[in-house]
Short mmCIF file of C-alpha atoms and ligand atoms in Angstrom, two decimals:
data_model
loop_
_atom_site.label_atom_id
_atom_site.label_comp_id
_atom_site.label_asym_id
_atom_site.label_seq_id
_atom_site.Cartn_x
_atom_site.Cartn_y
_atom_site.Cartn_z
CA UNK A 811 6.77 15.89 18.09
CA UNK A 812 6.42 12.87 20.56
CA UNK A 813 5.04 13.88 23.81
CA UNK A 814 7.50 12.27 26.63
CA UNK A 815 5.53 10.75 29.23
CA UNK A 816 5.60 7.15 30.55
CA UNK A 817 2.12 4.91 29.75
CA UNK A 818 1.46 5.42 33.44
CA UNK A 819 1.07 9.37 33.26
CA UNK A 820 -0.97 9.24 29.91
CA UNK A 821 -3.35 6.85 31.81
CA UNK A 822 -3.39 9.27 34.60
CA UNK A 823 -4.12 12.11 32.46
CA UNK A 824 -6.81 9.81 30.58
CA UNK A 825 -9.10 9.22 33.78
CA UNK A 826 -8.34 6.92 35.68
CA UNK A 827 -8.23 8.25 39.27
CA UNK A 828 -8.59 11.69 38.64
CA UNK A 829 -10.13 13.51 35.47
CA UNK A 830 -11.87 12.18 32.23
CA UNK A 831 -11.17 14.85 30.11
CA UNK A 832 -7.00 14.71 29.48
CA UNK A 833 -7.40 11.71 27.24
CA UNK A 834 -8.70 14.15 24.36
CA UNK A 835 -5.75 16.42 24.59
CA UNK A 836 -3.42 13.58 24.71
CA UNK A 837 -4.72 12.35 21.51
CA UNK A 838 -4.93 15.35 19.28
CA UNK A 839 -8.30 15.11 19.17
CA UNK A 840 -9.57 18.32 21.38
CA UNK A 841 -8.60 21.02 23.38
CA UNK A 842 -5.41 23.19 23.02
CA UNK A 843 -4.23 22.08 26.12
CA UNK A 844 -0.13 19.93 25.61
CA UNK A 845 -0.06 16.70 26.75
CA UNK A 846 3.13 17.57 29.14
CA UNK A 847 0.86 20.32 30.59
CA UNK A 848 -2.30 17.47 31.21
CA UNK A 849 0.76 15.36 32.53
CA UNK A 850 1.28 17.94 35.28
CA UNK A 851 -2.13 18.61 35.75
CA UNK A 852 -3.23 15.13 36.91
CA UNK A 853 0.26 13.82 38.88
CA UNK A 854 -0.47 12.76 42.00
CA UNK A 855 -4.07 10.99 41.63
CA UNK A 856 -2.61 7.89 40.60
CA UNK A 857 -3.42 6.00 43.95
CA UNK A 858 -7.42 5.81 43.19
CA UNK A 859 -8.79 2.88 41.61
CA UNK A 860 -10.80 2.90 38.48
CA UNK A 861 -11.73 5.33 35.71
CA UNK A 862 -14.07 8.61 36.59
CA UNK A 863 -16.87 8.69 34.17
CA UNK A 864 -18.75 5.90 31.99
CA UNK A 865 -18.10 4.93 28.04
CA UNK A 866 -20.96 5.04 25.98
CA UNK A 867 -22.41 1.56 25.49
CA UNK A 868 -24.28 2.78 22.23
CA UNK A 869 -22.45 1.03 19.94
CA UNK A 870 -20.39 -1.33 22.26
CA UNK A 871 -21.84 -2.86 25.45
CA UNK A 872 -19.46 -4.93 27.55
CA UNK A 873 -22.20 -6.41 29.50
CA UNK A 874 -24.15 -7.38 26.28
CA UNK A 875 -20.82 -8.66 24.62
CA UNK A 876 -20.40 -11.35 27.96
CA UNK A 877 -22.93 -12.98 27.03
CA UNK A 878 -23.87 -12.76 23.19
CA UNK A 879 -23.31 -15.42 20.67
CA UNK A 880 -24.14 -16.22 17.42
CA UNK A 881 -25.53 -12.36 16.95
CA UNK A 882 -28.20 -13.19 19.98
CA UNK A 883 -27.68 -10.05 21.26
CA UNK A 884 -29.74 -8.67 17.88
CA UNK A 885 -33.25 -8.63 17.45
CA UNK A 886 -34.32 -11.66 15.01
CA UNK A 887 -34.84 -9.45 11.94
CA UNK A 888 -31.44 -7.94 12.47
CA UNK A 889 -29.83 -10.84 13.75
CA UNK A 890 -31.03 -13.00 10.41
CA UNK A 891 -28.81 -10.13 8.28
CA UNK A 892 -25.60 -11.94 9.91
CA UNK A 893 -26.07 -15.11 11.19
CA UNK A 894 -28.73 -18.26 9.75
CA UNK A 895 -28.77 -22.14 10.57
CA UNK A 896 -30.21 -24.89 8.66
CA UNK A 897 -30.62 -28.34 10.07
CA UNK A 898 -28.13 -30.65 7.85
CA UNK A 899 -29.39 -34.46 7.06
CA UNK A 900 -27.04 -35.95 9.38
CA UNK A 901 -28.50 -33.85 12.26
CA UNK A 902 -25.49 -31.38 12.23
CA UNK A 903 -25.97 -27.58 11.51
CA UNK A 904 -24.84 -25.62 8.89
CA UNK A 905 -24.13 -21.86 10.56
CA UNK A 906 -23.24 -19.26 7.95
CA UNK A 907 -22.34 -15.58 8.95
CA UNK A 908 -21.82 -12.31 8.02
CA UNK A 909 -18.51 -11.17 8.71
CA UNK A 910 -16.95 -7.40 7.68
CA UNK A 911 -13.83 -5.79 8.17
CA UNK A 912 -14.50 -1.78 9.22
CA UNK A 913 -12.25 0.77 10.28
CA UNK A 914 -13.82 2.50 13.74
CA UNK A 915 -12.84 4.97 16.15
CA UNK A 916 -14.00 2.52 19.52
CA UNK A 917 -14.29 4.56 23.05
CA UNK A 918 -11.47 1.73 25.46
CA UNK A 919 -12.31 4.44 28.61
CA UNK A 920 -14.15 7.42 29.35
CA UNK A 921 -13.34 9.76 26.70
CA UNK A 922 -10.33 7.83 25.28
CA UNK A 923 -11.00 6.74 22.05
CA UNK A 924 -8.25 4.29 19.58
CA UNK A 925 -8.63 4.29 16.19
CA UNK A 926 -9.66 0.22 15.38
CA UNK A 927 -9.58 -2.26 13.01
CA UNK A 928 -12.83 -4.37 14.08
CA UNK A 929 -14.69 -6.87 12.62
CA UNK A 930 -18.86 -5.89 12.49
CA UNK A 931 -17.40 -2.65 13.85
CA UNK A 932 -16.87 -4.23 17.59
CA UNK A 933 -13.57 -5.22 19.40
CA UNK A 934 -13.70 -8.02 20.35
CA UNK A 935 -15.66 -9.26 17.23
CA UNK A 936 -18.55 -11.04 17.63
CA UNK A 937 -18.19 -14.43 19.34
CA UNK A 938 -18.89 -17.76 17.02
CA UNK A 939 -20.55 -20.61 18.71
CA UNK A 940 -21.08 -24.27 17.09
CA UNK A 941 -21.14 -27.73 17.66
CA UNK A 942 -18.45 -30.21 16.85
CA UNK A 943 -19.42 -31.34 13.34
CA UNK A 944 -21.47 -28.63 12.15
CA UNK A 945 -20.11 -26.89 8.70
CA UNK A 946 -19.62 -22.79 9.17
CA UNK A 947 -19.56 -20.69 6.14
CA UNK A 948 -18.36 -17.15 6.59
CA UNK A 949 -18.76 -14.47 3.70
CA UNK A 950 -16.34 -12.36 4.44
CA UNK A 951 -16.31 -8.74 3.28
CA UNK A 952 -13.70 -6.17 3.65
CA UNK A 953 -14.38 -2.33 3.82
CA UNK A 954 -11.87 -1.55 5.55
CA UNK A 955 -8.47 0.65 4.25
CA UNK A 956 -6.40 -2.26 4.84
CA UNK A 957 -6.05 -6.37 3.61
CA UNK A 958 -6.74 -8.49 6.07
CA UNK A 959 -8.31 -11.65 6.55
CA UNK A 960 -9.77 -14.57 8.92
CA UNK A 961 -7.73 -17.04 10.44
CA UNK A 962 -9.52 -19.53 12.65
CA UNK A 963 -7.69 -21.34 15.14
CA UNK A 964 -9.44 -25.29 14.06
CA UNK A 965 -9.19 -28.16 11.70
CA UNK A 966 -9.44 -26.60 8.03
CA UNK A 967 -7.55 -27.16 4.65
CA UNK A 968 -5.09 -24.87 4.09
CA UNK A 969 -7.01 -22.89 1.48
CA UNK A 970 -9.06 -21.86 4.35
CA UNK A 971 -5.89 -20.44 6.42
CA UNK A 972 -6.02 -16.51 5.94
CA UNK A 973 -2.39 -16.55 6.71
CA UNK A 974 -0.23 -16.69 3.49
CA UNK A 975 0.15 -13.96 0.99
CA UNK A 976 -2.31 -14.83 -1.58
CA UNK A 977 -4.70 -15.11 1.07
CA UNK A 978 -5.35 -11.73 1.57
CA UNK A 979 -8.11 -9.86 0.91
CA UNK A 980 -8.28 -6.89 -0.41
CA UNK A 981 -10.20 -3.58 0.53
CA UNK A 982 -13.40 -4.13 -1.42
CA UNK A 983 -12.86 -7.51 -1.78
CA UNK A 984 -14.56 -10.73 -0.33
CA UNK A 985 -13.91 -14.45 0.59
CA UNK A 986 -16.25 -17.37 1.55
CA UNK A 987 -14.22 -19.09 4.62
CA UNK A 988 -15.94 -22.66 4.94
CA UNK A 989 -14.68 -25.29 7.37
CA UNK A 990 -15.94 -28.14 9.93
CA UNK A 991 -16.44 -26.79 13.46
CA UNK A 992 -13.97 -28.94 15.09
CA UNK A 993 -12.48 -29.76 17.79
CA UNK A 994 -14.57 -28.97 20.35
CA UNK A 995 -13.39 -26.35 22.84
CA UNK A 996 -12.40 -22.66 22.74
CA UNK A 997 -11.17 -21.17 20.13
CA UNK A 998 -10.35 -17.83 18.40
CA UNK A 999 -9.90 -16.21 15.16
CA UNK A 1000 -7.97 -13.13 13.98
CA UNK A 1001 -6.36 -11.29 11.03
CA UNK A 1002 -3.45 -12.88 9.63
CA UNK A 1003 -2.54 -9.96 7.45
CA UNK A 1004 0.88 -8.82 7.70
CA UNK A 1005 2.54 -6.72 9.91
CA UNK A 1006 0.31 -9.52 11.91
CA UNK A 1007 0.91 -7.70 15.26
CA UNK A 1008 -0.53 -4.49 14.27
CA UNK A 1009 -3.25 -6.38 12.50
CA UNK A 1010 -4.44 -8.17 15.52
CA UNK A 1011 -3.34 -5.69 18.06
CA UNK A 1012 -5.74 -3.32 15.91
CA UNK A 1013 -8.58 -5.23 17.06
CA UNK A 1014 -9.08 -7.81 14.25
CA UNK A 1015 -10.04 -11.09 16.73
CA UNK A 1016 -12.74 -12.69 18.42
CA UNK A 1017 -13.77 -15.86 19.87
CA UNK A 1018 -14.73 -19.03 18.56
CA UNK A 1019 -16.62 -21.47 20.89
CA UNK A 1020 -16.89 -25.50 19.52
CA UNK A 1021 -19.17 -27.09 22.05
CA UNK A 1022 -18.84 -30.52 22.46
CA UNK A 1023 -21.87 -32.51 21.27
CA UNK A 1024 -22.97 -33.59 24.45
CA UNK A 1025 -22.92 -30.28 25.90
CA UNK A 1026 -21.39 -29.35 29.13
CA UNK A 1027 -23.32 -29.10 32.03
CA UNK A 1028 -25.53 -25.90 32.24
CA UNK A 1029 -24.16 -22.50 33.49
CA UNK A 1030 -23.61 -18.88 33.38
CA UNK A 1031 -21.82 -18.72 30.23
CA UNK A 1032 -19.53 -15.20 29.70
CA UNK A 1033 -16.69 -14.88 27.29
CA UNK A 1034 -13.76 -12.71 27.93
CA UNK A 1035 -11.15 -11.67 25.64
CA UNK A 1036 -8.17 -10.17 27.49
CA UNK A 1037 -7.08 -7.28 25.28
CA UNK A 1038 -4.54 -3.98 25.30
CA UNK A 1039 -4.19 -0.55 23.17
CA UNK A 1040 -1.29 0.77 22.23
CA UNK A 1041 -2.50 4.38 22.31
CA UNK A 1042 0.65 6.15 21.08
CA UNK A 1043 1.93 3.89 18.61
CA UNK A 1044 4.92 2.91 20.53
CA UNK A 1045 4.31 -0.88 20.52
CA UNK A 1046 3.62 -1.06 24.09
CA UNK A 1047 -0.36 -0.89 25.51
CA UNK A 1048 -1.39 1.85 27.51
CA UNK A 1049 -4.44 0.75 27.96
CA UNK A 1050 -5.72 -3.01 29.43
CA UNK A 1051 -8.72 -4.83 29.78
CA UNK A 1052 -11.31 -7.65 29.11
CA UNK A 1053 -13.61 -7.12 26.31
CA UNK A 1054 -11.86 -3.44 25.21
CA UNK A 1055 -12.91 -0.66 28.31
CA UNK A 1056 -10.72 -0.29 30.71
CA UNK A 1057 -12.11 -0.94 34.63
CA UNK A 1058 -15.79 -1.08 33.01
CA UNK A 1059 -16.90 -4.00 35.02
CA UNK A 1060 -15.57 -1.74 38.30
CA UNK A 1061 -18.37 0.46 37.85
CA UNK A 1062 -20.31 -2.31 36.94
CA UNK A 1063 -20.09 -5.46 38.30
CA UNK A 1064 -21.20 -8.97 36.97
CA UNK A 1065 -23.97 -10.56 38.66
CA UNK A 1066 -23.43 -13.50 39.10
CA UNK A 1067 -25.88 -16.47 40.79
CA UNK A 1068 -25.20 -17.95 44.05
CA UNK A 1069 -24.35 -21.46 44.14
CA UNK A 1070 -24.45 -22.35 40.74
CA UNK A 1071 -21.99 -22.58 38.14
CA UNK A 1072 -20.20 -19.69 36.53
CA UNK A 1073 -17.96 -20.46 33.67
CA UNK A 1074 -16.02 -17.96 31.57
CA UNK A 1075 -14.69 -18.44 28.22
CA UNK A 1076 -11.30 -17.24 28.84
CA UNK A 1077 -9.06 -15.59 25.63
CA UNK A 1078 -5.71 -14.05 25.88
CA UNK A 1079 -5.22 -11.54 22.65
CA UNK A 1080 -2.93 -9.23 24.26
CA UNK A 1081 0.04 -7.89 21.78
CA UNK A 1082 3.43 -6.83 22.41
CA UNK A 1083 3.42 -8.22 26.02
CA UNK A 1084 4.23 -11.76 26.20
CA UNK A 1085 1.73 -13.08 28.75
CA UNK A 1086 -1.40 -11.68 30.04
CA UNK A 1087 -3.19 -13.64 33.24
CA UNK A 1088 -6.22 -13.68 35.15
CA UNK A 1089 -7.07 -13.93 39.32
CA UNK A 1090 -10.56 -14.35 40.94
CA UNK A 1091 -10.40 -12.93 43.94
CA UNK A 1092 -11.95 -15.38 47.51
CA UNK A 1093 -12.24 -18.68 45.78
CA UNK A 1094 -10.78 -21.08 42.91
CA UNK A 1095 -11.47 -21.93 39.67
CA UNK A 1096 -11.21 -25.44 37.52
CA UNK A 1097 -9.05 -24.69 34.20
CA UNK A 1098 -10.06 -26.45 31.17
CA UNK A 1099 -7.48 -25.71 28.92
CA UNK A 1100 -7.99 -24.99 24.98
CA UNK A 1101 -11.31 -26.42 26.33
CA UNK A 1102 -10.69 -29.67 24.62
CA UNK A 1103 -10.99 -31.76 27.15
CA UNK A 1104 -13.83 -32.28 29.65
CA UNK A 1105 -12.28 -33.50 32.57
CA UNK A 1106 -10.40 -29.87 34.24
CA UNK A 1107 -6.38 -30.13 34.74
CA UNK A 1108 -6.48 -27.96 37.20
CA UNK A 1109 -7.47 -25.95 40.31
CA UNK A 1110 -6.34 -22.30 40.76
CA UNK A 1111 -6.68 -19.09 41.47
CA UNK A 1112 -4.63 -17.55 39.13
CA UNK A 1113 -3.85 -18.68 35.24
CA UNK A 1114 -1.33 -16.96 32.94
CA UNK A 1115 -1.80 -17.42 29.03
CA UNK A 1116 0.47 -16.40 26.02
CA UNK A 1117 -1.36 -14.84 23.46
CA UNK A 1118 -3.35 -17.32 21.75
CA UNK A 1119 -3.62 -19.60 24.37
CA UNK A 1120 -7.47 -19.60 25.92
CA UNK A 1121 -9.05 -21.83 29.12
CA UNK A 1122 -12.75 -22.29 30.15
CA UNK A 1123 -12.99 -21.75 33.69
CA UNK A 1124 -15.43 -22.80 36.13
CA UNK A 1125 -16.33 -22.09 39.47
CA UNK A 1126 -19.03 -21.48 42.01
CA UNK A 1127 -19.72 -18.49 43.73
CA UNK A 1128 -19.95 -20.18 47.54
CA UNK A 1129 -20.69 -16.55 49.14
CA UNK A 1130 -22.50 -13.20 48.29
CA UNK A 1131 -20.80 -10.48 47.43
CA UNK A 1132 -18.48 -8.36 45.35
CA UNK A 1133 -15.59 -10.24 44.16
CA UNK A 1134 -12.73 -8.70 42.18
CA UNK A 1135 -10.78 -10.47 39.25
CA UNK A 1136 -8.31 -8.46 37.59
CA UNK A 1137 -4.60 -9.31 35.62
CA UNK A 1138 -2.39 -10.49 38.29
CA UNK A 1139 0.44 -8.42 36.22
CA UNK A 1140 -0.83 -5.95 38.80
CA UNK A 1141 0.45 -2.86 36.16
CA UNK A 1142 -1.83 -4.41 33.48
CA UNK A 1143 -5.04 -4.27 36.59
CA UNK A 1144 -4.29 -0.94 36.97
CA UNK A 1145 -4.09 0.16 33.51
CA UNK A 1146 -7.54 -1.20 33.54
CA UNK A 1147 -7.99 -5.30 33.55
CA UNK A 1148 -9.63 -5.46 36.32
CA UNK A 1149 -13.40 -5.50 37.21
CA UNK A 1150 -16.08 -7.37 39.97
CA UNK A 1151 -18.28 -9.98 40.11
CA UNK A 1152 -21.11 -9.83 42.12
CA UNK A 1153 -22.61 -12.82 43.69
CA UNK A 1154 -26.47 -12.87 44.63
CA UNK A 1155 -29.54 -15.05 44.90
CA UNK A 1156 -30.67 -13.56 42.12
CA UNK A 1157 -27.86 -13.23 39.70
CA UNK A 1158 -27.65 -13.22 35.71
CA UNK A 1159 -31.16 -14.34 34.40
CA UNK A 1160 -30.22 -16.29 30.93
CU1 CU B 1990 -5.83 -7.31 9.06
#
């Protein structure tokens, strides 16, 4: 039987504003209690602002995932397992990875859990860095219950696509994706398996950063991938965010270091709604767009994408403080894209 609520009152009853503990029920998962019965339960707390409780970061840590590349968020041992470079002759590098397909339950807000699709059993998946020119090699495994595959957003033949039929791989079975890293700029790959929106909106994507090869100048580096769960199988999202958990950056902020440049590596993988956006709160932004070019097209405060579209961003925090950035569809901010940067002398020590 399909439980008849609107999105907003199963967010409600999943913790934000009032109670942690609906979202369960909701779900199937625990409790006896119906979901129109959690419904009633929780009306009327939908004026407070953020989720009660914290997500475990066991497995997934948004803060971690900001700023991790390339596996550096492993220790070297465990980081070798999925990532190596080797200096190439013509001073390029060749960066090969370890890339798996794995069905996981991931935890989007406290207590609220969505059966995934990831890749290396996070959503996003891990974030790819090169430089123009070097060669990346990706063995590609899947163990998960479904085909699906790797499509890069890039220059690569098409045997390298992951998008037609014969290109999908198989549970059990493997590919070796191998391509130049080029253009430079800011990139993404996903699934291409069909039904392609419930492959990607599953959680099959990630981020793919070409740096040019003289680099840009130095900064805090973050990436953010604008995301959204369809909890209820209904092909709309209940649940909205950057980097997968709803309102975590609310109850914990980015630091972020005063006076020097910030600049997030913005993605837009949102399904089933047609544009997703982002809004910095007290100050503007420069907009690289697809990051291809280094000379910024534009000064805002506020930059809408389509799915698939992606912008580096930079700015400079000019005062201390908290300062909140959140989906300027102000639904999606409150359905849990929306989170604070904190600007201090001190801020994030790469
Ligand atoms: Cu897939």
């Amino acid at each position: 039987m399909k439980p008849s609520f609107s999105r907003r009152s199963l967010l409600q009853a999943a913790g934000f504003g009032s109670l942690a503990t609906g979202a369960g029920a909701l779900l199937g998962r625990t409790g006896p209690e119906p979901a129109s019965q959690a419904v009633t339960h929780f009306a009327g707390h939908g004026h407070a602002m953020g989720a009660v409780g914290r997500v475990s970061t066991e497995t997934f840590d948004p803060m971690r995932f900001l700023r991790a590349w390339n596996f550096s968020d492993l220790a070297d041992e465990e980081r070798s397992r999925f990532y190596r470079e080797t200096p190439q002759p013509d001073g390029t590098l060749l960066r090969e990875y370890e890339i798996f397909a794995v069905d996981r339950e991931i935890e989007i807000a406290p207590g609220l859990f969505f059966p995934a699709w990831t890749y290396n059993g996070q959503v996003p998946g891990p974030t790819l860095r090169a430089t123009e020119g070097d060669r990346i090699r990706i063995h590609f495994v899947n163990q998960g219950s479904h085909p699906h595959t790797l499509h890069f957003h890039g220059w690569h033949p098409p045997e390298m696509d992951g998008a037609m039929p014969e290109h999908q791989v198989l549970p059990g079975g493997q590919f070796l994706y191998e391509f130049h890293a080029e253009p430079f700029g800011l990139h993404l790959y996903h699934c291409h398996a069909v039904p392609l929106k419930r492959h990607i909106h599953k959680g099959l994507y990630g981020t793919f950063i070409v740096d040019p090869r003289t680099p840009r100048p130095p900064a805090d580096e973050m990436v953010m991938v604008m995301n959204g769960f369809d909890t209820n199988f209904d092909a709309d999202n209940e649940v909205y965010a950057v980097n997968s958990v709803a309102h975590f950056h609310m109850a914990q902020p980015i630091a972020v270091p005063l006076g020097r440049l910030v600049r997030i590596y913005l993605v837009n993988l949102t399904e089933f709604d047609l544009l997703n956006s982002f809004h910095l709160h007290g100050m503007f932004f420069k907009v690289y767009r697809t990051g291809t070019a280094l000379e910024s097209q534009e000064v805002t405060d506020t930059l809408m994408l389509c799915q698939g579209e992606r912008a580096i961003l930079e700015t400079t925090f000019r005062y201390p403080g908290s300062f909140m950035f959140h989906a300027h569809q102000s639904e999606f901010a409150e359905l849990g894209w929306m989170g604070l940067f904190q600007a201090g002398e001190d801020g994030h020590e790469a």
